[in-house]
């Protein structure tokens, strides 16, 4: 059975947001275009995020006015320097060259992290360079936890420092919708500020984050293991529409750290490129991949239909099982149908639409530690323009042969 959909049919939409520090401003630009172009009634079904993507996801799901709140946070709180009168800002821009502004975040960012003097005075007894209490305060002021846990499925990931395993944390809705075989959530009471901060606790800059107090586990940035929360988005998306095969599902991925890049010409560019390669997605995300994924899902569903047809005809079932036995296999049609592996396979659902928004901001704006106001503005603008160029306002349905 093959199904192709017209572009005017509304799907369930999942958004996957990568990590990338200050590059998260680009994600905001993409989200701004997505929400504005699809109109006031648009609401995603799923958002997954890692690191800065988890912060953006928490604001999108937990703020009363998500796009306005993201705008305020990126332009007025995360951007350096802190807001100042226009006259002083013009003086600042005139006398402090942009290349120098790009390094000011090393001192700290009062909306996100604060320098710990003891990391210099006594580096052997501290476990981070910065204190992330400013980020906690920013999230407390702008994210309503009740809204975050009741808006739509939200999942963030973090790395368990002791076990080395990637943990996924879900909001109350995603936990309630989880089914056996999904992969267990590491929490059972919904998302808190701790879970969001844990997802962005990148060492050695940021301290590991404790979940459930001193007796719980400690976590670092989930991007250390995988910086694209793709499987989490697909797993949640498959549950939409009560898992029905007849609803449409759309996946949107905002990429911050692509594999391809320029040859670095300076130490700064070397470090930026090195960081990008470590945290970039190791999977080639394109429409071809999701066509193959969806064709695989269709094939499994066709096999399921075939087996059900055979099982419903006693004479045919006997002939097929006799033929299977003649090959020396112990399989029967009923055995295949009831095997745990086959049951997991037929639970998968196709991705009907896919859009990747690649990171296209200029070379000078690819430093994930650059929170300068000019760079933030450039990334927001570039993200919105690229999303518009990719026609994110329209669902990009895949075609199947």
PDB file of N, CA, C and O in Angstrom, residues 23-56:
ATOM      1  N   UNK A  23      25.334  29.475  18.401  1.00  0.00           N
ATOM      2  CA  UNK A  23      24.725  29.215  17.093  1.00  0.00           C
ATOM      3  C   UNK A  23      23.223  28.981  17.222  1.00  0.00           C
ATOM      4  O   UNK A  23      22.493  28.987  16.234  1.00  0.00           O
ATOM      5  N   UNK A  24      22.757  28.761  18.445  1.00  0.00           N
ATOM      6  CA  UNK A  24      21.327  28.580  18.683  1.00  0.00           C
ATOM      7  C   UNK A  24      20.493  29.764  18.238  1.00  0.00           C
ATOM      8  O   UNK A  24      19.279  29.626  18.046  1.00  0.00           O
ATOM      9  N   UNK A  25      21.109  30.930  18.065  1.00  0.00           N
ATOM     10  CA  UNK A  25      20.382  32.084  17.532  1.00  0.00           C
ATOM     11  C   UNK A  25      19.864  31.785  16.125  1.00  0.00           C
ATOM     12  O   UNK A  25      18.813  32.284  15.720  1.00  0.00           O
ATOM     13  N   UNK A  26      20.617  30.985  15.394  1.00  0.00           N
ATOM     14  CA  UNK A  26      20.204  30.585  14.047  1.00  0.00           C
ATOM     15  C   UNK A  26      18.916  29.757  14.132  1.00  0.00           C
ATOM     16  O   UNK A  26      18.001  29.934  13.321  1.00  0.00           O
ATOM     17  N   UNK A  27      18.841  28.854  15.120  1.00  0.00           N
ATOM     18  CA  UNK A  27      17.621  28.072  15.339  1.00  0.00           C
ATOM     19  C   UNK A  27      16.439  28.984  15.609  1.00  0.00           C
ATOM     20  O   UNK A  27      15.334  28.734  15.119  1.00  0.00           O
ATOM     21  N   UNK A  28      16.678  30.021  16.404  1.00  0.00           N
ATOM     22  CA  UNK A  28      15.589  30.961  16.656  1.00  0.00           C
ATOM     23  C   UNK A  28      15.101  31.589  15.354  1.00  0.00           C
ATOM     24  O   UNK A  28      13.889  31.688  15.112  1.00  0.00           O
ATOM     25  N   UNK A  29      16.028  31.981  14.470  1.00  0.00           N
ATOM     26  CA  UNK A  29      15.629  32.545  13.185  1.00  0.00           C
ATOM     27  C   UNK A  29      14.786  31.575  12.372  1.00  0.00           C
ATOM     28  O   UNK A  29      13.793  31.956  11.734  1.00  0.00           O
ATOM     29  N   UNK A  30      15.168  30.297  12.396  1.00  0.00           N
ATOM     30  CA  UNK A  30      14.400  29.262  11.683  1.00  0.00           C
ATOM     31  C   UNK A  30      13.010  29.123  12.291  1.00  0.00           C
ATOM     32  O   UNK A  30      12.000  29.073  11.574  1.00  0.00           O
ATOM     33  N   UNK A  31      12.934  29.060  13.610  1.00  0.00           N
ATOM     34  CA  UNK A  31      11.643  28.920  14.284  1.00  0.00           C
ATOM     35  C   UNK A  31      10.764  30.145  14.072  1.00  0.00           C
ATOM     36  O   UNK A  31       9.537  30.033  13.934  1.00  0.00           O
ATOM     37  N   UNK A  32      11.362  31.304  14.029  1.00  0.00           N
ATOM     38  CA  UNK A  32      10.608  32.530  13.788  1.00  0.00           C
ATOM     39  C   UNK A  32       9.893  32.454  12.431  1.00  0.00           C
ATOM     40  O   UNK A  32       8.701  32.736  12.324  1.00  0.00           O
ATOM     41  N   UNK A  33      10.623  32.027  11.401  1.00  0.00           N
ATOM     42  CA  UNK A  33      10.029  31.906  10.074  1.00  0.00           C
ATOM     43  C   UNK A  33       8.975  30.801  10.051  1.00  0.00           C
ATOM     44  O   UNK A  33       7.909  30.959   9.429  1.00  0.00           O
ATOM     45  N   UNK A  34       9.245  29.686  10.710  1.00  0.00           N
ATOM     46  CA  UNK A  34       8.295  28.576  10.731  1.00  0.00           C
ATOM     47  C   UNK A  34       6.975  28.991  11.366  1.00  0.00           C
ATOM     48  O   UNK A  34       5.905  28.794  10.778  1.00  0.00           O
ATOM     49  N   UNK A  35       7.026  29.560  12.555  1.00  0.00           N
ATOM     50  CA  UNK A  35       5.808  29.912  13.277  1.00  0.00           C
ATOM     51  C   UNK A  35       5.064  31.050  12.585  1.00  0.00           C
ATOM     52  O   UNK A  35       3.826  31.040  12.518  1.00  0.00           O
ATOM     53  N   UNK A  36       5.798  32.035  12.084  1.00  0.00           N
ATOM     54  CA  UNK A  36       5.137  33.171  11.453  1.00  0.00           C
ATOM     55  C   UNK A  36       4.542  32.804  10.102  1.00  0.00           C
ATOM     56  O   UNK A  36       3.443  33.255   9.756  1.00  0.00           O
ATOM     57  N   UNK A  37       5.241  31.967   9.333  1.00  0.00           N
ATOM     58  CA  UNK A  37       4.746  31.631   7.998  1.00  0.00           C
ATOM     59  C   UNK A  37       3.568  30.667   8.032  1.00  0.00           C
ATOM     60  O   UNK A  37       2.732  30.670   7.129  1.00  0.00           O
ATOM     61  N   UNK A  38       3.480  29.852   9.076  1.00  0.00           N
ATOM     62  CA  UNK A  38       2.373  28.898   9.146  1.00  0.00           C
ATOM     63  C   UNK A  38       1.168  29.438   9.895  1.00  0.00           C
ATOM     64  O   UNK A  38       0.131  28.768   9.965  1.00  0.00           O
ATOM     65  N   UNK A  39       1.302  30.619  10.461  1.00  0.00           N
ATOM     66  CA  UNK A  39       0.141  31.286  11.034  1.00  0.00           C
ATOM     67  C   UNK A  39      -0.088  30.973  12.502  1.00  0.00           C
ATOM     68  O   UNK A  39       0.525  30.066  13.072  1.00  0.00           O
ATOM     69  N   UNK A  40      -1.007  31.722  13.128  1.00  0.00           N
ATOM     70  CA  UNK A  40      -1.223  31.626  14.580  1.00  0.00           C
ATOM     71  C   UNK A  40      -1.772  30.282  15.045  1.00  0.00           C
ATOM     72  O   UNK A  40      -1.674  29.951  16.222  1.00  0.00           O
ATOM     73  N   UNK A  41      -2.349  29.493  14.143  1.00  0.00           N
ATOM     74  CA  UNK A  41      -2.912  28.207  14.546  1.00  0.00           C
ATOM     75  C   UNK A  41      -1.879  27.087  14.537  1.00  0.00           C
ATOM     76  O   UNK A  41      -2.173  25.971  14.972  1.00  0.00           O
ATOM     77  N   UNK A  42      -0.675  27.385  14.038  1.00  0.00           N
ATOM     78  CA  UNK A  42       0.338  26.329  13.960  1.00  0.00           C
ATOM     79  C   UNK A  42       0.836  25.944  15.343  1.00  0.00           C
ATOM     80  O   UNK A  42       1.143  26.789  16.170  1.00  0.00           O
ATOM     81  N   UNK A  43       0.928  24.643  15.561  1.00  0.00           N
ATOM     82  CA  UNK A  43       1.474  24.122  16.806  1.00  0.00           C
ATOM     83  C   UNK A  43       2.147  22.788  16.499  1.00  0.00           C
ATOM     84  O   UNK A  43       1.501  21.875  15.970  1.00  0.00           O
ATOM     85  N   UNK A  44       3.438  22.657  16.776  1.00  0.00           N
ATOM     86  CA  UNK A  44       4.098  21.368  16.531  1.00  0.00           C
ATOM     87  C   UNK A  44       3.558  20.304  17.472  1.00  0.00           C
ATOM     88  O   UNK A  44       3.000  20.616  18.531  1.00  0.00           O
ATOM     89  N   UNK A  45       3.726  19.055  17.101  1.00  0.00           N
ATOM     90  CA  UNK A  45       3.321  17.950  17.959  1.00  0.00           C
ATOM     91  C   UNK A  45       4.473  17.485  18.842  1.00  0.00           C
ATOM     92  O   UNK A  45       4.248  16.947  19.927  1.00  0.00           O
ATOM     93  N   UNK A  46       5.706  17.709  18.363  1.00  0.00           N
ATOM     94  CA  UNK A  46       6.900  17.216  19.051  1.00  0.00           C
ATOM     95  C   UNK A  46       8.036  18.222  18.885  1.00  0.00           C
ATOM     96  O   UNK A  46       8.222  18.778  17.798  1.00  0.00           O
ATOM     97  N   UNK A  47       8.790  18.465  19.961  1.00  0.00           N
ATOM     98  CA  UNK A  47      10.061  19.183  19.847  1.00  0.00           C
ATOM     99  C   UNK A  47      11.097  18.423  20.664  1.00  0.00           C
ATOM    100  O   UNK A  47      10.878  18.101  21.832  1.00  0.00           O
ATOM    101  N   UNK A  48      12.223  18.098  20.030  1.00  0.00           N
ATOM    102  CA  UNK A  48      13.333  17.481  20.753  1.00  0.00           C
ATOM    103  C   UNK A  48      14.546  18.396  20.638  1.00  0.00           C
ATOM    104  O   UNK A  48      14.726  19.077  19.628  1.00  0.00           O
ATOM    105  N   UNK A  49      15.362  18.409  21.675  1.00  0.00           N
ATOM    106  CA  UNK A  49      16.505  19.307  21.662  1.00  0.00           C
ATOM    107  C   UNK A  49      17.669  18.793  22.492  1.00  0.00           C
ATOM    108  O   UNK A  49      17.484  18.000  23.424  1.00  0.00           O
ATOM    109  N   UNK A  50      18.845  19.254  22.125  1.00  0.00           N
ATOM    110  CA  UNK A  50      20.070  18.952  22.860  1.00  0.00           C
ATOM    111  C   UNK A  50      20.803  20.263  23.121  1.00  0.00           C
ATOM    112  O   UNK A  50      20.909  21.101  22.217  1.00  0.00           O
ATOM    113  N   UNK A  51      21.278  20.451  24.353  1.00  0.00           N
ATOM    114  CA  UNK A  51      22.096  21.612  24.696  1.00  0.00           C
ATOM    115  C   UNK A  51      21.335  22.917  24.428  1.00  0.00           C
ATOM    116  O   UNK A  51      20.263  23.115  24.979  1.00  0.00           O
ATOM    117  N   UNK A  52      21.864  23.793  23.571  1.00  0.00           N
ATOM    118  CA  UNK A  52      21.137  25.045  23.300  1.00  0.00           C
ATOM    119  C   UNK A  52      19.811  24.736  22.621  1.00  0.00           C
ATOM    120  O   UNK A  52      18.829  25.469  22.768  1.00  0.00           O
ATOM    121  N   UNK A  53      19.754  23.611  21.890  1.00  0.00           N
ATOM    122  CA  UNK A  53      18.492  23.182  21.301  1.00  0.00           C
ATOM    123  C   UNK A  53      17.466  22.825  22.358  1.00  0.00           C
ATOM    124  O   UNK A  53      16.270  23.036  22.178  1.00  0.00           O
ATOM    125  N   UNK A  54      17.927  22.264  23.499  1.00  0.00           N
ATOM    126  CA  UNK A  54      17.024  21.953  24.604  1.00  0.00           C
ATOM    127  C   UNK A  54      16.500  23.243  25.244  1.00  0.00           C
ATOM    128  O   UNK A  54      15.324  23.326  25.637  1.00  0.00           O
ATOM    129  N   UNK A  55      17.363  24.254  25.329  1.00  0.00           N
ATOM    130  CA  UNK A  55      16.942  25.551  25.880  1.00  0.00           C
ATOM    131  C   UNK A  55      15.907  26.185  24.966  1.00  0.00           C
ATOM    132  O   UNK A  55      14.843  26.660  25.417  1.00  0.00           O
ATOM    133  N   UNK A  56      16.179  26.199  23.659  1.00  0.00           N
ATOM    134  CA  UNK A  56      15.200  26.743  22.713  1.00  0.00           C
ATOM    135  C   UNK A  56      13.898  25.957  22.756  1.00  0.00           C
ATOM    136  O   UNK A  56      12.805  26.534  22.686  1.00  0.00           O
TER     137      UNK A  56
END
